[in-house]
Amino acid sequence: MLNIFGKKAEKLIIYKPVKGKVIDLSEVPDAVFSERLMGDGAAIEPEGNEVAAPCNGKVLLVPKTLHAIAIEAENGVELLIHIGIDTVELGGQGFTCHVNAGDPVRRGDKLISFDREAIGREGKVLTTPIVITNAEEKNIEIVKLGTDNSDVLMELAVKG
Amino acid sequence: MLREIIRVNGKDGLHARPAAEFVQLCKRLKSDVKLEKNGTVVPGKSIIGIMSLGIAKGEEVKIIVEGDDEGEALNVIKELLNKE
């Protein structure tokens, strides 16, 4: 696809980091995501208990509380995967991380495992937003969202 | 250029919600804002950069502000970070 300036938009497929139903960010029960304050993206209602790399790239950040992870794709797109809502309050309980900041990852590599029961017992929901945190700087657009049964979460056009 | 060490009082430190609020604030300011902790400097407009500093409640961060509205910018930043 060529835009008016003749710069080609690069396509990037973001695969689901965990199997499950795709939901619109506006339906996530946390305003920081539903109002897209963290960035645009999509969310998943996870069916599994493992978060895998949604694309090739590297790990940018794993907070001490292990409930989230940021990945930089090879073309500079930054993604934040946030497992569950208000799960920062668990202080790491229920989460096991298998990678460190700076590690290169390939799509499908295991990143974080989580204990669904332990997290549920603490009254937290597992809704997992996946947001693009540098969409403005890189001029990134979500072209389309994946369906509930596909492996694809979203297709991006990167123009910057 | 103004520099000041500010204590972060929010209950989750500078994690998702407060970090997002901080970035939104920095995008509205004319001044350029940077944060520094333990020698690592990150841009105020980078949510991942801010979260990577891992600033917990009660910790201090150095704020570096440069631009036309730097005095006012530093005040609003201080107000946001000091908020419990």
mmCIF file of C-alpha atoms in Angstrom:
data_model
loop_
_atom_site.group_PDB
_atom_site.id
_atom_site.type_symbol
_atom_site.label_atom_id
_atom_site.label_comp_id
_atom_site.label_asym_id
_atom_site.label_seq_id
_atom_site.Cartn_x
_atom_site.Cartn_y
_atom_site.Cartn_z
ATOM 1 C CA MET A 1 0.000 0.000 0.000
ATOM 2 C CA LEU A 2 1.423 3.402 -0.971
ATOM 3 C CA ASN A 3 0.346 6.558 0.749
ATOM 4 C CA ILE A 4 0.363 10.021 -0.755
ATOM 5 C CA PHE A 5 4.018 10.624 0.151
ATOM 6 C CA GLY A 6 5.087 7.419 -1.481
ATOM 7 C CA LYS A 7 6.376 5.926 1.770
ATOM 8 C CA LYS A 8 5.490 2.304 2.027
ATOM 9 C CA ALA A 9 3.705 1.217 5.185
ATOM 10 C CA GLU A 10 5.294 -1.850 6.694
ATOM 11 C CA LYS A 11 2.939 -4.600 7.750
ATOM 12 C CA LEU A 12 3.360 -6.337 11.110
ATOM 13 C CA ILE A 13 1.259 -9.220 12.360
ATOM 14 C CA ILE A 14 0.871 -9.436 16.124
ATOM 15 C CA TYR A 15 -0.094 -12.966 17.126
ATOM 16 C CA LYS A 16 -2.103 -13.776 20.221
ATOM 17 C CA PRO A 17 0.239 -14.130 23.201
ATOM 18 C CA VAL A 18 -2.352 -16.477 24.699
ATOM 19 C CA LYS A 19 -5.332 -18.266 23.154
ATOM 20 C CA GLY A 20 -8.738 -16.763 23.735
ATOM 21 C CA LYS A 21 -11.545 -14.485 22.730
ATOM 22 C CA VAL A 22 -10.541 -11.054 21.366
ATOM 23 C CA ILE A 23 -12.266 -8.126 22.999
ATOM 24 C CA ASP A 24 -12.240 -4.429 22.249
ATOM 25 C CA LEU A 25 -10.055 -2.359 24.578
ATOM 26 C CA SER A 26 -13.079 -0.232 25.442
ATOM 27 C CA GLU A 27 -14.561 -3.276 27.214
ATOM 28 C CA VAL A 28 -11.578 -3.777 29.541
ATOM 29 C CA PRO A 29 -12.612 -3.008 33.150
ATOM 30 C CA ASP A 30 -9.746 -0.579 33.792
ATOM 31 C CA ALA A 31 -9.922 2.991 32.490
ATOM 32 C CA VAL A 32 -6.190 3.198 31.828
ATOM 33 C CA PHE A 33 -6.750 0.617 29.059
ATOM 34 C CA SER A 34 -10.369 1.231 28.026
ATOM 35 C CA GLU A 35 -9.671 4.943 27.520
ATOM 36 C CA ARG A 36 -6.516 3.971 25.632
ATOM 37 C CA LEU A 37 -4.289 6.038 27.937
ATOM 38 C CA MET A 38 -1.565 3.390 27.572
ATOM 39 C CA GLY A 39 -2.082 3.194 23.815
ATOM 40 C CA ASP A 40 -4.304 1.488 21.253
ATOM 41 C CA GLY A 41 -4.507 -2.271 20.943
ATOM 42 C CA ALA A 42 -6.825 -5.142 21.843
ATOM 43 C CA ALA A 43 -7.470 -7.469 24.753
ATOM 44 C CA ILE A 44 -7.873 -11.210 25.192
ATOM 45 C CA GLU A 45 -9.873 -13.300 27.639
ATOM 46 C CA PRO A 46 -7.153 -15.948 28.134
ATOM 47 C CA GLU A 47 -8.022 -19.612 27.932
ATOM 48 C CA GLY A 48 -4.523 -20.862 28.723
ATOM 49 C CA ASN A 49 -2.004 -20.087 31.431
ATOM 50 C CA GLU A 50 1.036 -19.109 29.385
ATOM 51 C CA VAL A 51 1.933 -15.895 27.632
ATOM 52 C CA ALA A 52 4.109 -16.333 24.541
ATOM 53 C CA ALA A 53 5.947 -13.803 22.386
ATOM 54 C CA PRO A 54 3.438 -12.262 19.920
ATOM 55 C CA CYS A 55 6.162 -11.483 17.371
ATOM 56 C CA ASN A 56 9.929 -11.655 16.937
ATOM 57 C CA GLY A 57 11.844 -9.014 18.855
ATOM 58 C CA LYS A 58 13.328 -8.452 22.270
ATOM 59 C CA VAL A 59 12.145 -8.093 25.846
ATOM 60 C CA LEU A 60 12.144 -4.436 26.863
ATOM 61 C CA LEU A 61 10.848 -4.693 30.379
ATOM 62 C CA VAL A 62 9.596 -7.094 33.016
ATOM 63 C CA PRO A 63 8.343 -5.348 36.163
ATOM 64 C CA LYS A 64 9.284 -6.868 39.529
ATOM 65 C CA THR A 65 5.659 -7.882 39.956
ATOM 66 C CA LEU A 66 5.907 -10.118 36.820
ATOM 67 C CA HIS A 67 2.324 -9.375 35.771
ATOM 68 C CA ALA A 68 3.258 -7.589 32.557
ATOM 69 C CA ILE A 69 5.931 -7.624 29.886
ATOM 70 C CA ALA A 70 6.985 -5.207 27.167
ATOM 71 C CA ILE A 71 8.323 -6.455 23.835
ATOM 72 C CA GLU A 72 9.947 -4.472 21.059
ATOM 73 C CA ALA A 73 9.301 -5.940 17.624
ATOM 74 C CA GLU A 74 12.144 -6.022 15.102
ATOM 75 C CA ASN A 75 10.792 -2.886 13.388
ATOM 76 C CA GLY A 76 10.612 -0.858 16.620
ATOM 77 C CA VAL A 77 6.934 -1.339 17.526
ATOM 78 C CA GLU A 78 6.597 -1.481 21.329
ATOM 79 C CA LEU A 79 3.948 -3.714 22.863
ATOM 80 C CA LEU A 80 2.893 -4.020 26.469
ATOM 81 C CA ILE A 81 1.137 -7.230 27.499
ATOM 82 C CA HIS A 82 -0.624 -6.745 30.831
ATOM 83 C CA ILE A 83 -1.887 -9.999 32.364
ATOM 84 C CA GLY A 84 -5.096 -9.424 34.274
ATOM 85 C CA ILE A 85 -6.552 -6.284 35.817
ATOM 86 C CA ASP A 86 -5.052 -4.681 38.950
ATOM 87 C CA THR A 87 -2.687 -7.661 39.150
ATOM 88 C CA VAL A 88 0.153 -5.305 40.150
ATOM 89 C CA GLU A 89 -1.411 -5.622 43.617
ATOM 90 C CA LEU A 90 -0.452 -9.320 43.783
ATOM 91 C CA GLY A 91 3.224 -8.406 44.059
ATOM 92 C CA GLY A 92 4.312 -11.225 41.751
ATOM 93 C CA GLN A 93 2.269 -13.950 43.415
ATOM 94 C CA GLY A 94 0.847 -16.328 40.792
ATOM 95 C CA PHE A 95 3.313 -15.329 38.046
ATOM 96 C CA THR A 96 6.515 -16.983 36.801
ATOM 97 C CA CYS A 97 8.657 -15.191 34.231
ATOM 98 C CA HIS A 98 10.936 -17.165 31.881
ATOM 99 C CA VAL A 99 12.865 -14.277 30.274
ATOM 100 C CA ASN A 100 14.808 -11.156 31.242
ATOM 101 C CA ALA A 101 14.878 -7.605 29.894
ATOM 102 C CA GLY A 102 17.160 -7.510 26.849
ATOM 103 C CA ASP A 103 16.582 -11.142 25.818
ATOM 104 C CA PRO A 104 15.861 -11.696 22.121
ATOM 105 C CA VAL A 105 12.634 -13.635 21.547
ATOM 106 C CA ARG A 106 11.020 -15.428 18.625
ATOM 107 C CA ARG A 107 7.292 -15.560 18.098
ATOM 108 C CA GLY A 108 5.824 -18.295 20.319
ATOM 109 C CA ASP A 109 8.621 -18.307 22.925
ATOM 110 C CA LYS A 110 7.300 -18.762 26.437
ATOM 111 C CA LEU A 111 7.450 -15.470 28.381
ATOM 112 C CA ILE A 112 5.330 -15.701 31.525
ATOM 113 C CA SER A 113 3.270 -18.513 33.103
ATOM 114 C CA PHE A 114 0.437 -17.672 35.441
ATOM 115 C CA ASP A 115 -1.597 -19.602 37.960
ATOM 116 C CA ARG A 116 -5.218 -18.993 37.007
ATOM 117 C CA GLU A 117 -6.588 -20.324 40.293
ATOM 118 C CA ALA A 118 -4.262 -18.343 42.540
ATOM 119 C CA ILE A 119 -5.009 -15.121 40.666
ATOM 120 C CA GLY A 120 -8.753 -15.844 40.679
ATOM 121 C CA ARG A 121 -8.694 -16.521 44.397
ATOM 122 C CA GLU A 122 -7.369 -13.002 44.929
ATOM 123 C CA GLY A 123 -10.409 -11.698 43.089
ATOM 124 C CA LYS A 124 -8.594 -10.589 39.937
ATOM 125 C CA VAL A 125 -9.865 -11.097 36.417
ATOM 126 C CA LEU A 126 -7.455 -12.350 33.753
ATOM 127 C CA THR A 127 -8.490 -10.025 30.931
ATOM 128 C CA THR A 128 -5.192 -9.286 29.181
ATOM 129 C CA PRO A 129 -4.775 -6.024 27.254
ATOM 130 C CA ILE A 130 -2.053 -5.854 24.612
ATOM 131 C CA VAL A 131 -1.304 -2.253 23.735
ATOM 132 C CA ILE A 132 1.045 -0.416 21.388
ATOM 133 C CA THR A 133 2.899 2.108 23.534
ATOM 134 C CA ASN A 134 4.655 4.077 20.765
ATOM 135 C CA ALA A 135 1.912 4.302 18.132
ATOM 136 C CA GLU A 136 2.197 8.087 17.790
ATOM 137 C CA GLU A 137 5.977 8.222 17.396
ATOM 138 C CA LYS A 138 6.058 5.398 14.857
ATOM 139 C CA ASN A 139 2.788 6.329 13.135
ATOM 140 C CA ILE A 140 1.276 2.893 13.683
ATOM 141 C CA GLU A 141 -2.261 2.015 12.710
ATOM 142 C CA ILE A 142 -4.265 -1.084 13.554
ATOM 143 C CA VAL A 143 -5.500 -2.319 10.175
ATOM 144 C CA LYS A 144 -7.631 -5.139 11.513
ATOM 145 C CA LEU A 145 -8.257 -7.264 14.565
ATOM 146 C CA GLY A 146 -8.110 -11.053 14.651
ATOM 147 C CA THR A 147 -11.099 -13.250 15.345
ATOM 148 C CA ASP A 148 -11.735 -15.396 18.424
ATOM 149 C CA ASN A 149 -10.484 -18.590 16.760
ATOM 150 C CA SER A 150 -7.537 -17.299 14.758
ATOM 151 C CA ASP A 151 -3.936 -17.086 15.991
ATOM 152 C CA VAL A 152 -3.731 -13.458 14.909
ATOM 153 C CA LEU A 153 -4.473 -10.683 17.393
ATOM 154 C CA MET A 154 -4.011 -7.692 15.128
ATOM 155 C CA GLU A 155 -2.478 -6.540 11.904
ATOM 156 C CA LEU A 156 -0.545 -3.284 12.020
ATOM 157 C CA ALA A 157 0.585 -0.808 9.396
ATOM 158 C CA VAL A 158 3.795 0.933 10.473
ATOM 159 C CA LYS A 159 4.322 4.177 8.560
ATOM 160 C CA GLY A 160 6.957 5.935 10.643
ATOM 161 C CA MET B 1 17.003 23.713 32.478
ATOM 162 C CA LEU B 2 15.562 22.736 35.851
ATOM 163 C CA ARG B 3 16.347 19.615 37.851
ATOM 164 C CA GLU B 4 14.662 18.453 40.975
ATOM 165 C CA ILE B 5 14.494 15.245 42.971
ATOM 166 C CA ILE B 6 10.855 14.337 43.605
ATOM 167 C CA ARG B 7 9.340 11.638 45.786
ATOM 168 C CA VAL B 8 6.697 9.385 44.166
ATOM 169 C CA ASN B 9 3.824 8.873 46.606
ATOM 170 C CA GLY B 10 1.219 6.989 44.527
ATOM 171 C CA LYS B 11 0.373 3.552 45.942
ATOM 172 C CA ASP B 12 1.644 1.651 42.889
ATOM 173 C CA GLY B 13 4.646 3.947 42.337
ATOM 174 C CA LEU B 14 5.060 4.824 38.642
ATOM 175 C CA HIS B 15 3.317 1.745 37.262
ATOM 176 C CA ALA B 16 0.680 1.586 34.478
ATOM 177 C CA ARG B 17 -1.949 4.133 35.470
ATOM 178 C CA PRO B 18 0.286 6.821 36.988
ATOM 179 C CA ALA B 19 2.886 6.248 34.260
ATOM 180 C CA ALA B 20 0.204 6.756 31.598
ATOM 181 C CA GLU B 21 -0.980 9.924 33.345
ATOM 182 C CA PHE B 22 2.611 11.154 33.490
ATOM 183 C CA VAL B 23 3.106 10.565 29.755
ATOM 184 C CA GLN B 24 -0.175 12.340 28.909
ATOM 185 C CA LEU B 25 0.980 15.299 31.000
ATOM 186 C CA CYS B 26 4.392 15.404 29.280
ATOM 187 C CA LYS B 27 2.730 15.399 25.864
ATOM 188 C CA ARG B 28 0.728 18.499 26.850
ATOM 189 C CA LEU B 29 3.761 20.447 28.096
ATOM 190 C CA LYS B 30 5.931 22.560 25.806
ATOM 191 C CA SER B 31 9.042 21.657 27.788
ATOM 192 C CA ASP B 32 11.056 18.520 27.227
ATOM 193 C CA VAL B 33 10.898 16.254 30.290
ATOM 194 C CA LYS B 34 13.307 13.504 31.302
ATOM 195 C CA LEU B 35 13.418 11.209 34.327
ATOM 196 C CA GLU B 36 16.556 9.859 35.913
ATOM 197 C CA LYS B 37 17.061 7.072 38.425
ATOM 198 C CA ASN B 38 20.361 5.354 39.249
ATOM 199 C CA GLY B 39 22.031 6.961 36.244
ATOM 200 C CA THR B 40 19.403 5.795 33.735
ATOM 201 C CA VAL B 41 17.694 8.648 31.894
ATOM 202 C CA VAL B 42 14.417 8.106 30.019
ATOM 203 C CA PRO B 43 12.174 10.473 28.048
ATOM 204 C CA GLY B 44 8.998 11.584 29.850
ATOM 205 C CA LYS B 45 6.916 10.648 26.806
ATOM 206 C CA SER B 46 7.979 6.979 26.869
ATOM 207 C CA ILE B 47 5.668 4.856 28.968
ATOM 208 C CA ILE B 48 7.910 1.805 28.679
ATOM 209 C CA GLY B 49 10.928 3.923 29.566
ATOM 210 C CA ILE B 50 9.219 5.200 32.707
ATOM 211 C CA MET B 51 7.990 1.755 33.728
ATOM 212 C CA SER B 52 11.478 0.329 33.168
ATOM 213 C CA LEU B 53 12.792 2.607 35.942
ATOM 214 C CA GLY B 54 10.600 0.567 38.298
ATOM 215 C CA ILE B 55 9.890 3.443 40.665
ATOM 216 C CA ALA B 56 7.998 2.170 43.708
ATOM 217 C CA LYS B 57 5.954 4.165 46.202
ATOM 218 C CA GLY B 58 8.160 6.335 48.380
ATOM 219 C CA GLU B 59 11.122 6.263 45.987
ATOM 220 C CA GLU B 60 12.693 9.367 44.522
ATOM 221 C CA VAL B 61 13.302 10.238 40.909
ATOM 222 C CA LYS B 62 15.203 13.138 39.371
ATOM 223 C CA ILE B 63 13.113 15.207 36.962
ATOM 224 C CA ILE B 64 14.873 17.261 34.288
ATOM 225 C CA VAL B 65 12.740 19.875 32.537
ATOM 226 C CA GLU B 66 13.858 22.166 29.731
ATOM 227 C CA GLY B 67 11.779 24.605 27.705
ATOM 228 C CA ASP B 68 9.617 27.728 27.671
ATOM 229 C CA ASP B 69 7.226 26.556 30.389
ATOM 230 C CA GLU B 70 9.778 24.710 32.526
ATOM 231 C CA GLY B 71 8.925 26.404 35.831
ATOM 232 C CA GLU B 72 5.236 25.705 35.530
ATOM 233 C CA ALA B 73 5.924 22.252 34.063
ATOM 234 C CA LEU B 74 8.029 21.256 37.053
ATOM 235 C CA ASN B 75 5.239 22.366 39.401
ATOM 236 C CA VAL B 76 2.527 20.291 37.717
ATOM 237 C CA ILE B 77 4.848 17.277 37.516
ATOM 238 C CA LYS B 78 5.643 17.596 41.211
ATOM 239 C CA GLU B 79 1.949 17.802 42.010
ATOM 240 C CA LEU B 80 1.228 14.611 40.029
ATOM 241 C CA LEU B 81 4.093 12.594 41.516
ATOM 242 C CA ASN B 82 3.524 13.752 45.104
ATOM 243 C CA LYS B 83 -0.165 12.813 44.912
ATOM 244 C CA GLU B 84 -1.002 9.786 47.061
#
